[in-house]
Amino acid sequence: MSELNILIVGVGGQGSLLASRILGSYCCAKGLDVKVSEVHGMSQRGGSVVTYVRAGERIDSPLIEQGGADVIISFEELEAFRYVGYLKKGGRVIANSQRIEPMPVIMGSAVYPENIPEKLADLGAEAVFIDALSLALEAGSAKAANVVMLGAASKYLGGSEEEWLAAVEKCVPARFLEMNKRAFLLGKNI
Amino acid sequence: MSEKTLMLGNASVARGLFEAGCSFVSSYPGTPSTEITEEVSDYSEVYAEWAPNEKVALEAAFGASLAGARAFAGMKHVGLNVAADPLFTASYTGVNGGLVIAVADDPGMHSSQNEQDSRHYAIAAKLPMLEPSDSCDCIEFTKKAFDISERFDTPVLLRMSTRVAHSQSLVSLGERILPQAHAYEKNIAKYVMMPANAKKRHVTVEERTLALAEFAENDSVNSVISGSDEIGIVAAGTGYLYAREALGDGASYLKLGMVNPLPLKKIAEFAKTVKRLVIIEELDPVIETAVRNAGIPCEGKELFSLLGEYTAEGIRRALLGIFTDAIAAPEVPARPPVLCPGCPHRGTFYVLKKLGLYVSGDIGCYTLGAAAPLSSVDLTLCMGASVSSLHGFLKAGGDPKKSVAVIGDSTFVHSGITGLVNIVYNQSPATVLILDNSTTGMTGHQQNPCTGLTLKNTPAPVLDLEALCTAVGVKRVRTADPGDIAELERVIKEELEADEPSVVIVKRPCALLKTVKHGAPLAVKDCRKCKACMKIACPAISFTKEKGAIIDASLCVGCGLCQQLCPFGAIVKEEK
């Protein structure tokens, strides 16, 4: 692995912070230079959020450039579409098929785009959609959709199950650990 | 090599405080600075507290320095405006134990009301300012800031920015080293800033600035990283990271760790070694102006914006004309932040809109009351301005029967109370709503004087807002529950009618608090499509022509506000 650039996008409150920390911990254990750029504050209140995870020999900027992401992990369908400009040629989008309508759509002043998977394909972006919400509920909580998505992404990021679960263990409080491990494996074994 | 740990920039400042032997921290929360103080509170060796505002925090830290401790205050950029008064004169008195103030700028305004550049404060107050680029710098510069503070007898500013504060990178941890003791000694000439003394201290300040400039020329905090001589970059903080990402070894760099005073001789020497000298700094041309004034030719803001954040691709484009090959971003609906599902004060803003009031708003979550479709809030200026500016608005002809101020509990304590004193003293019939959600919401649930707990979660006396408002002379003080929309409307109408100042404490805890128990999600049965529930602007409720209102069970917390609006009783507990 020379350099790995992962964009995590979603809606504020969906758990991108935890997902980025697990990814950061995973990359750190590989002995790479790592930078993780998080979002705190106002945009956590239901706004569009983007978190950057970068790993490699030497990482300067904590941000990923347009056209620079090897993988985009999206916790929501529209957000996968919004940030597709960050995808590297030959990169991959792994998205939760859950739809959360933004306020302009709820108010009727904007329309939620239809057929996002097809639109992504038309743009030349390879995208996989997963019903992470159902799998998270199966694992024990809707809140674990973020970790389901990490499980799904791990298939494209390499690494052994043990390495990934060790990273989950490092970042998740003990009382939620088993549930999150289940969520990770459900995502991984789709 | 010692083992490296991934650590957030703000946590690394906290680590630096610990390792530097700092023993007193007082701060007011503000994105992106908050986590410094939260993280430092985990070190039992360090006393840490939330102060009611930044001025109090800095003055408390100053007092601790006077008593001999290494002391710290942390705040966001606009917080330093509040703390500017003690800052400027603490520059004259100097310190006893080291005194460091972190100020976190927010280029791009991720969570702020303006984009001010705090480096101007360092120049104006004649204080040294260090600026880290990553978490490793955060630890090292925090420790260095204390050394500089004690060596040069000065408070030191540590300038953070969102991407440094909220990025994790690798650090090596060191030991806590306790500083040399500095016993307090009475020194009227140094610490009592009346004119005769201050005149002498100003001389000391100017001499100190010259000594600090010499230090900046020679200390390793400012370092040259050699690469190609085609371009020479002078940058600090994020500017250095983005430039290095964009140009790699295709440029040489003078990385400034100290942004005031600047090492102008070092910059002039560096300029001689490169073909193009380019200053890369987000926000204002602070370094550039100093470099140009020193007669050193350079490029800067003719290439780069005064606005927002920079990117590596933007730097590559501006300097090399290289454009990034990427998929063009599609046009999609915006997703602005909104009041959370179950926010107790969604009902408050609904009532204010329904009554068609002028709403003098404030900082914090309740700024979101300005977001469509609630669109209730008319004004958001700064902490406390809702209360003070309503007074002027009413005195100059604003209709007291149609105007309210809306302010959160923590913000009211921060700087709303003085505005209320003015309302009583100078007599305007203002109606002030204190939206009490039992926490400091927007910055992520910090304790405050109203919550009954300290930063370290030890019990504290609860500030009684009702008694406080009564004590300043407001005769009409009452409490209302925003969970009962009809009742809240009645209370607000009554207080608007009163010809004297009134305060309504609108009280219900934040829906995100762990102590708040949520009900089962609600569902819509036999919707009559009247859209009454849509007026509450809850992100969990959407509407289609075919089905009418739909509640997203994954978002709904069962607060029941929408039930109160539905005239047909169509919103019910979801059946399992």
mmCIF file of N, CA and C in Angstrom, chain A residues 16-89:
data_model
loop_
_atom_site.group_PDB
_atom_site.id
_atom_site.type_symbol
_atom_site.label_atom_id
_atom_site.label_comp_id
_atom_site.label_asym_id
_atom_site.label_seq_id
_atom_site.Cartn_x
_atom_site.Cartn_y
_atom_site.Cartn_z
ATOM 1 N N SER A 16 -19.754 9.554 11.564
ATOM 2 C CA SER A 16 -18.548 9.574 10.735
ATOM 3 C C SER A 16 -17.294 9.732 11.598
ATOM 4 N N LEU A 17 -17.460 10.373 12.767
ATOM 5 C CA LEU A 17 -16.312 10.576 13.655
ATOM 6 C C LEU A 17 -15.736 9.233 14.119
ATOM 7 N N LEU A 18 -16.618 8.346 14.585
ATOM 8 C CA LEU A 18 -16.163 7.035 15.047
ATOM 9 C C LEU A 18 -15.561 6.247 13.887
ATOM 10 N N ALA A 19 -16.229 6.283 12.736
ATOM 11 C CA ALA A 19 -15.722 5.532 11.584
ATOM 12 C C ALA A 19 -14.324 6.007 11.208
ATOM 13 N N SER A 20 -14.117 7.330 11.227
ATOM 14 C CA SER A 20 -12.804 7.847 10.835
ATOM 15 C C SER A 20 -11.753 7.455 11.866
ATOM 16 N N ARG A 21 -12.160 7.386 13.124
ATOM 17 C CA ARG A 21 -11.184 7.014 14.159
ATOM 18 C C ARG A 21 -10.796 5.545 14.047
ATOM 19 N N ILE A 22 -11.773 4.697 13.706
ATOM 20 C CA ILE A 22 -11.451 3.279 13.517
ATOM 21 C C ILE A 22 -10.497 3.119 12.328
ATOM 22 N N LEU A 23 -10.812 3.810 11.235
ATOM 23 C CA LEU A 23 -9.947 3.744 10.056
ATOM 24 C C LEU A 23 -8.541 4.262 10.378
ATOM 25 N N GLY A 24 -8.488 5.368 11.103
ATOM 26 C CA GLY A 24 -7.201 5.941 11.482
ATOM 27 C C GLY A 24 -6.400 4.968 12.312
ATOM 28 N N SER A 25 -7.078 4.323 13.248
ATOM 29 C CA SER A 25 -6.415 3.365 14.126
ATOM 30 C C SER A 25 -5.903 2.166 13.331
ATOM 31 N N TYR A 26 -6.704 1.718 12.369
ATOM 32 C CA TYR A 26 -6.307 0.599 11.501
ATOM 33 C C TYR A 26 -5.030 0.957 10.729
ATOM 34 N N CYS A 27 -5.031 2.154 10.129
ATOM 35 C CA CYS A 27 -3.878 2.581 9.320
ATOM 36 C C CYS A 27 -2.641 2.778 10.203
ATOM 37 N N CYS A 28 -2.879 3.298 11.405
ATOM 38 C CA CYS A 28 -1.792 3.563 12.343
ATOM 39 C C CYS A 28 -1.084 2.263 12.714
ATOM 40 N N ALA A 29 -1.880 1.213 12.955
ATOM 41 C CA ALA A 29 -1.315 -0.088 13.332
ATOM 42 C C ALA A 29 -0.483 -0.687 12.205
ATOM 43 N N LYS A 30 -0.730 -0.224 10.969
ATOM 44 C CA LYS A 30 0.060 -0.694 9.822
ATOM 45 C C LYS A 30 1.427 -0.014 9.769
ATOM 46 N N GLY A 31 1.674 0.921 10.689
ATOM 47 C CA GLY A 31 2.969 1.594 10.727
ATOM 48 C C GLY A 31 3.093 2.717 9.713
ATOM 49 N N LEU A 32 1.954 3.206 9.205
ATOM 50 C CA LEU A 32 1.995 4.273 8.207
ATOM 51 C C LEU A 32 1.881 5.642 8.870
ATOM 52 N N ASP A 33 2.286 6.672 8.127
ATOM 53 C CA ASP A 33 1.974 8.041 8.557
ATOM 54 C C ASP A 33 0.478 8.235 8.289
ATOM 55 N N VAL A 34 -0.214 8.827 9.237
ATOM 56 C CA VAL A 34 -1.675 8.930 9.122
ATOM 57 C C VAL A 34 -2.119 10.340 9.459
ATOM 58 N N LYS A 35 -3.098 10.842 8.721
ATOM 59 C CA LYS A 35 -3.803 12.057 9.144
ATOM 60 C C LYS A 35 -5.302 11.853 8.973
ATOM 61 N N VAL A 36 -6.041 12.288 9.971
ATOM 62 C CA VAL A 36 -7.503 12.176 9.939
ATOM 63 C C VAL A 36 -8.065 13.562 10.222
ATOM 64 N N SER A 37 -8.877 14.057 9.293
ATOM 65 C CA SER A 37 -9.458 15.383 9.533
ATOM 66 C C SER A 37 -10.950 15.243 9.824
ATOM 67 N N GLU A 38 -11.346 15.728 10.984
ATOM 68 C CA GLU A 38 -12.708 15.499 11.476
ATOM 69 C C GLU A 38 -13.557 16.765 11.363
ATOM 70 N N VAL A 39 -14.841 16.593 11.622
ATOM 71 C CA VAL A 39 -15.753 17.734 11.650
ATOM 72 C C VAL A 39 -16.424 17.791 13.013
ATOM 73 N N HIS A 40 -16.332 18.945 13.659
ATOM 74 C CA HIS A 40 -17.037 19.160 14.927
ATOM 75 C C HIS A 40 -17.873 20.426 14.756
ATOM 76 N N GLY A 41 -18.809 20.634 15.656
ATOM 77 C CA GLY A 41 -19.523 21.905 15.661
ATOM 78 C C GLY A 41 -20.775 21.899 14.825
ATOM 79 N N MET A 42 -21.032 23.029 14.172
ATOM 80 C CA MET A 42 -22.349 23.262 13.607
ATOM 81 C C MET A 42 -22.798 22.222 12.589
ATOM 82 N N SER A 43 -21.890 21.775 11.699
ATOM 83 C CA SER A 43 -22.348 20.877 10.641
ATOM 84 C C SER A 43 -22.728 19.501 11.188
ATOM 85 N N GLN A 44 -22.387 19.253 12.478
ATOM 86 C CA GLN A 44 -22.840 17.980 13.065
ATOM 87 C C GLN A 44 -24.344 17.966 13.254
ATOM 88 N N ARG A 45 -24.978 19.150 13.203
ATOM 89 C CA ARG A 45 -26.424 19.238 13.426
ATOM 90 C C ARG A 45 -27.185 18.949 12.141
ATOM 91 N N GLY A 46 -27.075 17.707 11.649
ATOM 92 C CA GLY A 46 -27.875 17.299 10.496
ATOM 93 C C GLY A 46 -27.390 17.833 9.175
ATOM 94 N N GLY A 47 -26.241 18.493 9.152
ATOM 95 C CA GLY A 47 -25.708 18.998 7.889
ATOM 96 C C GLY A 47 -24.891 17.940 7.165
ATOM 97 N N SER A 48 -24.430 18.299 5.968
ATOM 98 C CA SER A 48 -23.570 17.415 5.193
ATOM 99 C C SER A 48 -22.179 17.417 5.821
ATOM 100 N N VAL A 49 -21.643 16.247 6.145
ATOM 101 C CA VAL A 49 -20.320 16.207 6.766
ATOM 102 C C VAL A 49 -19.341 15.365 5.947
ATOM 103 N N VAL A 50 -18.101 15.800 5.947
ATOM 104 C CA VAL A 50 -17.064 15.061 5.225
ATOM 105 C C VAL A 50 -15.828 14.953 6.113
ATOM 106 N N THR A 51 -15.321 13.738 6.214
ATOM 107 C CA THR A 51 -14.156 13.449 7.035
ATOM 108 C C THR A 51 -13.103 12.800 6.135
ATOM 109 N N TYR A 52 -11.856 13.165 6.359
ATOM 110 C CA TYR A 52 -10.787 12.660 5.505
ATOM 111 C C TYR A 52 -9.857 11.754 6.290
ATOM 112 N N VAL A 53 -9.530 10.604 5.721
ATOM 113 C CA VAL A 53 -8.527 9.728 6.324
ATOM 114 C C VAL A 53 -7.442 9.491 5.284
ATOM 115 N N ARG A 54 -6.196 9.799 5.644
ATOM 116 C CA ARG A 54 -5.101 9.627 4.698
ATOM 117 C C ARG A 54 -3.990 8.823 5.364
ATOM 118 N N ALA A 55 -3.402 7.893 4.626
ATOM 119 C CA ALA A 55 -2.295 7.106 5.165
ATOM 120 C C ALA A 55 -1.273 6.864 4.066
ATOM 121 N N GLY A 56 -0.010 6.842 4.445
ATOM 122 C CA GLY A 56 1.051 6.598 3.464
ATOM 123 C C GLY A 56 2.410 6.774 4.107
ATOM 124 N N GLU A 57 3.449 6.798 3.249
ATOM 125 C CA GLU A 57 4.818 6.985 3.747
ATOM 126 C C GLU A 57 4.953 8.318 4.467
ATOM 127 N N ARG A 58 4.416 9.360 3.808
ATOM 128 C CA ARG A 58 4.489 10.703 4.382
ATOM 129 C C ARG A 58 3.243 11.458 3.946
ATOM 130 N N ILE A 59 2.489 11.945 4.901
ATOM 131 C CA ILE A 59 1.262 12.677 4.598
ATOM 132 C C ILE A 59 1.420 14.114 5.072
ATOM 133 N N ASP A 60 1.227 15.063 4.166
ATOM 134 C CA ASP A 60 1.311 16.470 4.561
ATOM 135 C C ASP A 60 -0.085 17.016 4.880
ATOM 136 N N SER A 61 -0.876 17.241 3.839
ATOM 137 C CA SER A 61 -2.197 17.846 4.067
ATOM 138 C C SER A 61 -3.144 16.841 4.714
ATOM 139 N N PRO A 62 -3.943 17.285 5.689
ATOM 140 C CA PRO A 62 -4.946 16.371 6.249
ATOM 141 C C PRO A 62 -6.160 16.224 5.330
ATOM 142 N N LEU A 63 -6.221 16.998 4.254
ATOM 143 C CA LEU A 63 -7.391 16.967 3.368
ATOM 144 C C LEU A 63 -7.097 16.183 2.096
ATOM 145 N N ILE A 64 -8.154 15.581 1.539
ATOM 146 C CA ILE A 64 -8.038 14.883 0.257
ATOM 147 C C ILE A 64 -8.481 15.846 -0.834
ATOM 148 N N GLU A 65 -7.744 15.817 -1.956
ATOM 149 C CA GLU A 65 -8.081 16.739 -3.047
ATOM 150 C C GLU A 65 -9.207 16.180 -3.907
ATOM 151 N N GLN A 66 -9.802 17.051 -4.718
ATOM 152 C CA GLN A 66 -10.734 16.614 -5.763
ATOM 153 C C GLN A 66 -10.004 15.569 -6.610
ATOM 154 N N GLY A 67 -10.673 14.494 -6.926
ATOM 155 C CA GLY A 67 -10.043 13.457 -7.740
ATOM 156 C C GLY A 67 -8.981 12.669 -6.993
ATOM 157 N N GLY A 68 -8.972 12.746 -5.660
ATOM 158 C CA GLY A 68 -7.890 12.114 -4.904
ATOM 159 C C GLY A 68 -8.282 10.932 -4.034
ATOM 160 N N ALA A 69 -9.560 10.625 -3.918
ATOM 161 C CA ALA A 69 -9.983 9.566 -2.983
ATOM 162 C C ALA A 69 -9.948 8.195 -3.642
ATOM 163 N N ASP A 70 -9.253 7.270 -3.015
ATOM 164 C CA ASP A 70 -9.266 5.884 -3.492
ATOM 165 C C ASP A 70 -10.623 5.262 -3.213
ATOM 166 N N VAL A 71 -11.173 5.589 -2.063
ATOM 167 C CA VAL A 71 -12.468 5.041 -1.658
ATOM 168 C C VAL A 71 -13.297 6.168 -1.049
ATOM 169 N N ILE A 72 -14.568 6.239 -1.424
ATOM 170 C CA ILE A 72 -15.508 7.119 -0.722
ATOM 171 C C ILE A 72 -16.503 6.224 0.008
ATOM 172 N N ILE A 73 -16.544 6.349 1.317
ATOM 173 C CA ILE A 73 -17.540 5.628 2.101
ATOM 174 C C ILE A 73 -18.647 6.626 2.413
ATOM 175 N N SER A 74 -19.859 6.329 1.940
ATOM 176 C CA SER A 74 -20.958 7.269 2.172
ATOM 177 C C SER A 74 -22.044 6.615 3.015
ATOM 178 N N PHE A 75 -22.495 7.335 4.018
ATOM 179 C CA PHE A 75 -23.538 6.809 4.908
ATOM 180 C C PHE A 75 -24.937 7.142 4.393
ATOM 181 N N GLU A 76 -25.008 7.817 3.237
ATOM 182 C CA GLU A 76 -26.309 8.243 2.734
ATOM 183 C C GLU A 76 -26.190 8.409 1.226
ATOM 184 N N GLU A 77 -27.298 8.144 0.515
ATOM 185 C CA GLU A 77 -27.229 8.073 -0.941
ATOM 186 C C GLU A 77 -26.865 9.414 -1.595
ATOM 187 N N LEU A 78 -27.590 10.461 -1.223
ATOM 188 C CA LEU A 78 -27.343 11.773 -1.824
ATOM 189 C C LEU A 78 -25.918 12.255 -1.555
ATOM 190 N N GLU A 79 -25.409 11.956 -0.361
ATOM 191 C CA GLU A 79 -24.062 12.412 -0.011
ATOM 192 C C GLU A 79 -23.011 11.724 -0.875
ATOM 193 N N ALA A 80 -23.268 10.463 -1.264
ATOM 194 C CA ALA A 80 -22.350 9.756 -2.171
ATOM 195 C C ALA A 80 -22.263 10.513 -3.490
ATOM 196 N N PHE A 81 -23.396 11.007 -3.944
ATOM 197 C CA PHE A 81 -23.461 11.727 -5.215
ATOM 198 C C PHE A 81 -22.783 13.097 -5.092
ATOM 199 N N ARG A 82 -23.058 13.771 -3.975
ATOM 200 C CA ARG A 82 -22.523 15.129 -3.764
ATOM 201 C C ARG A 82 -20.995 15.155 -3.868
ATOM 202 N N TYR A 83 -20.342 14.135 -3.296
ATOM 203 C CA TYR A 83 -18.879 14.190 -3.177
ATOM 204 C C TYR A 83 -18.139 13.370 -4.238
ATOM 205 N N VAL A 84 -18.845 12.941 -5.298
ATOM 206 C CA VAL A 84 -18.214 12.060 -6.286
ATOM 207 C C VAL A 84 -17.014 12.736 -6.964
ATOM 208 N N GLY A 85 -16.998 14.081 -6.958
ATOM 209 C CA GLY A 85 -15.857 14.810 -7.536
ATOM 210 C C GLY A 85 -14.539 14.513 -6.839
ATOM 211 N N TYR A 86 -14.612 13.958 -5.642
ATOM 212 C CA TYR A 86 -13.387 13.621 -4.905
ATOM 213 C C TYR A 86 -12.806 12.269 -5.315
ATOM 214 N N LEU A 87 -13.604 11.505 -6.092
ATOM 215 C CA LEU A 87 -13.170 10.133 -6.401
ATOM 216 C C LEU A 87 -12.031 10.138 -7.416
ATOM 217 N N LYS A 88 -11.029 9.323 -7.132
ATOM 218 C CA LYS A 88 -9.906 9.129 -8.046
ATOM 219 C C LYS A 88 -10.387 8.271 -9.217
ATOM 220 N N LYS A 89 -9.808 8.431 -10.383
ATOM 221 C CA LYS A 89 -10.122 7.536 -11.506
ATOM 222 C C LYS A 89 -9.806 6.102 -11.081
#
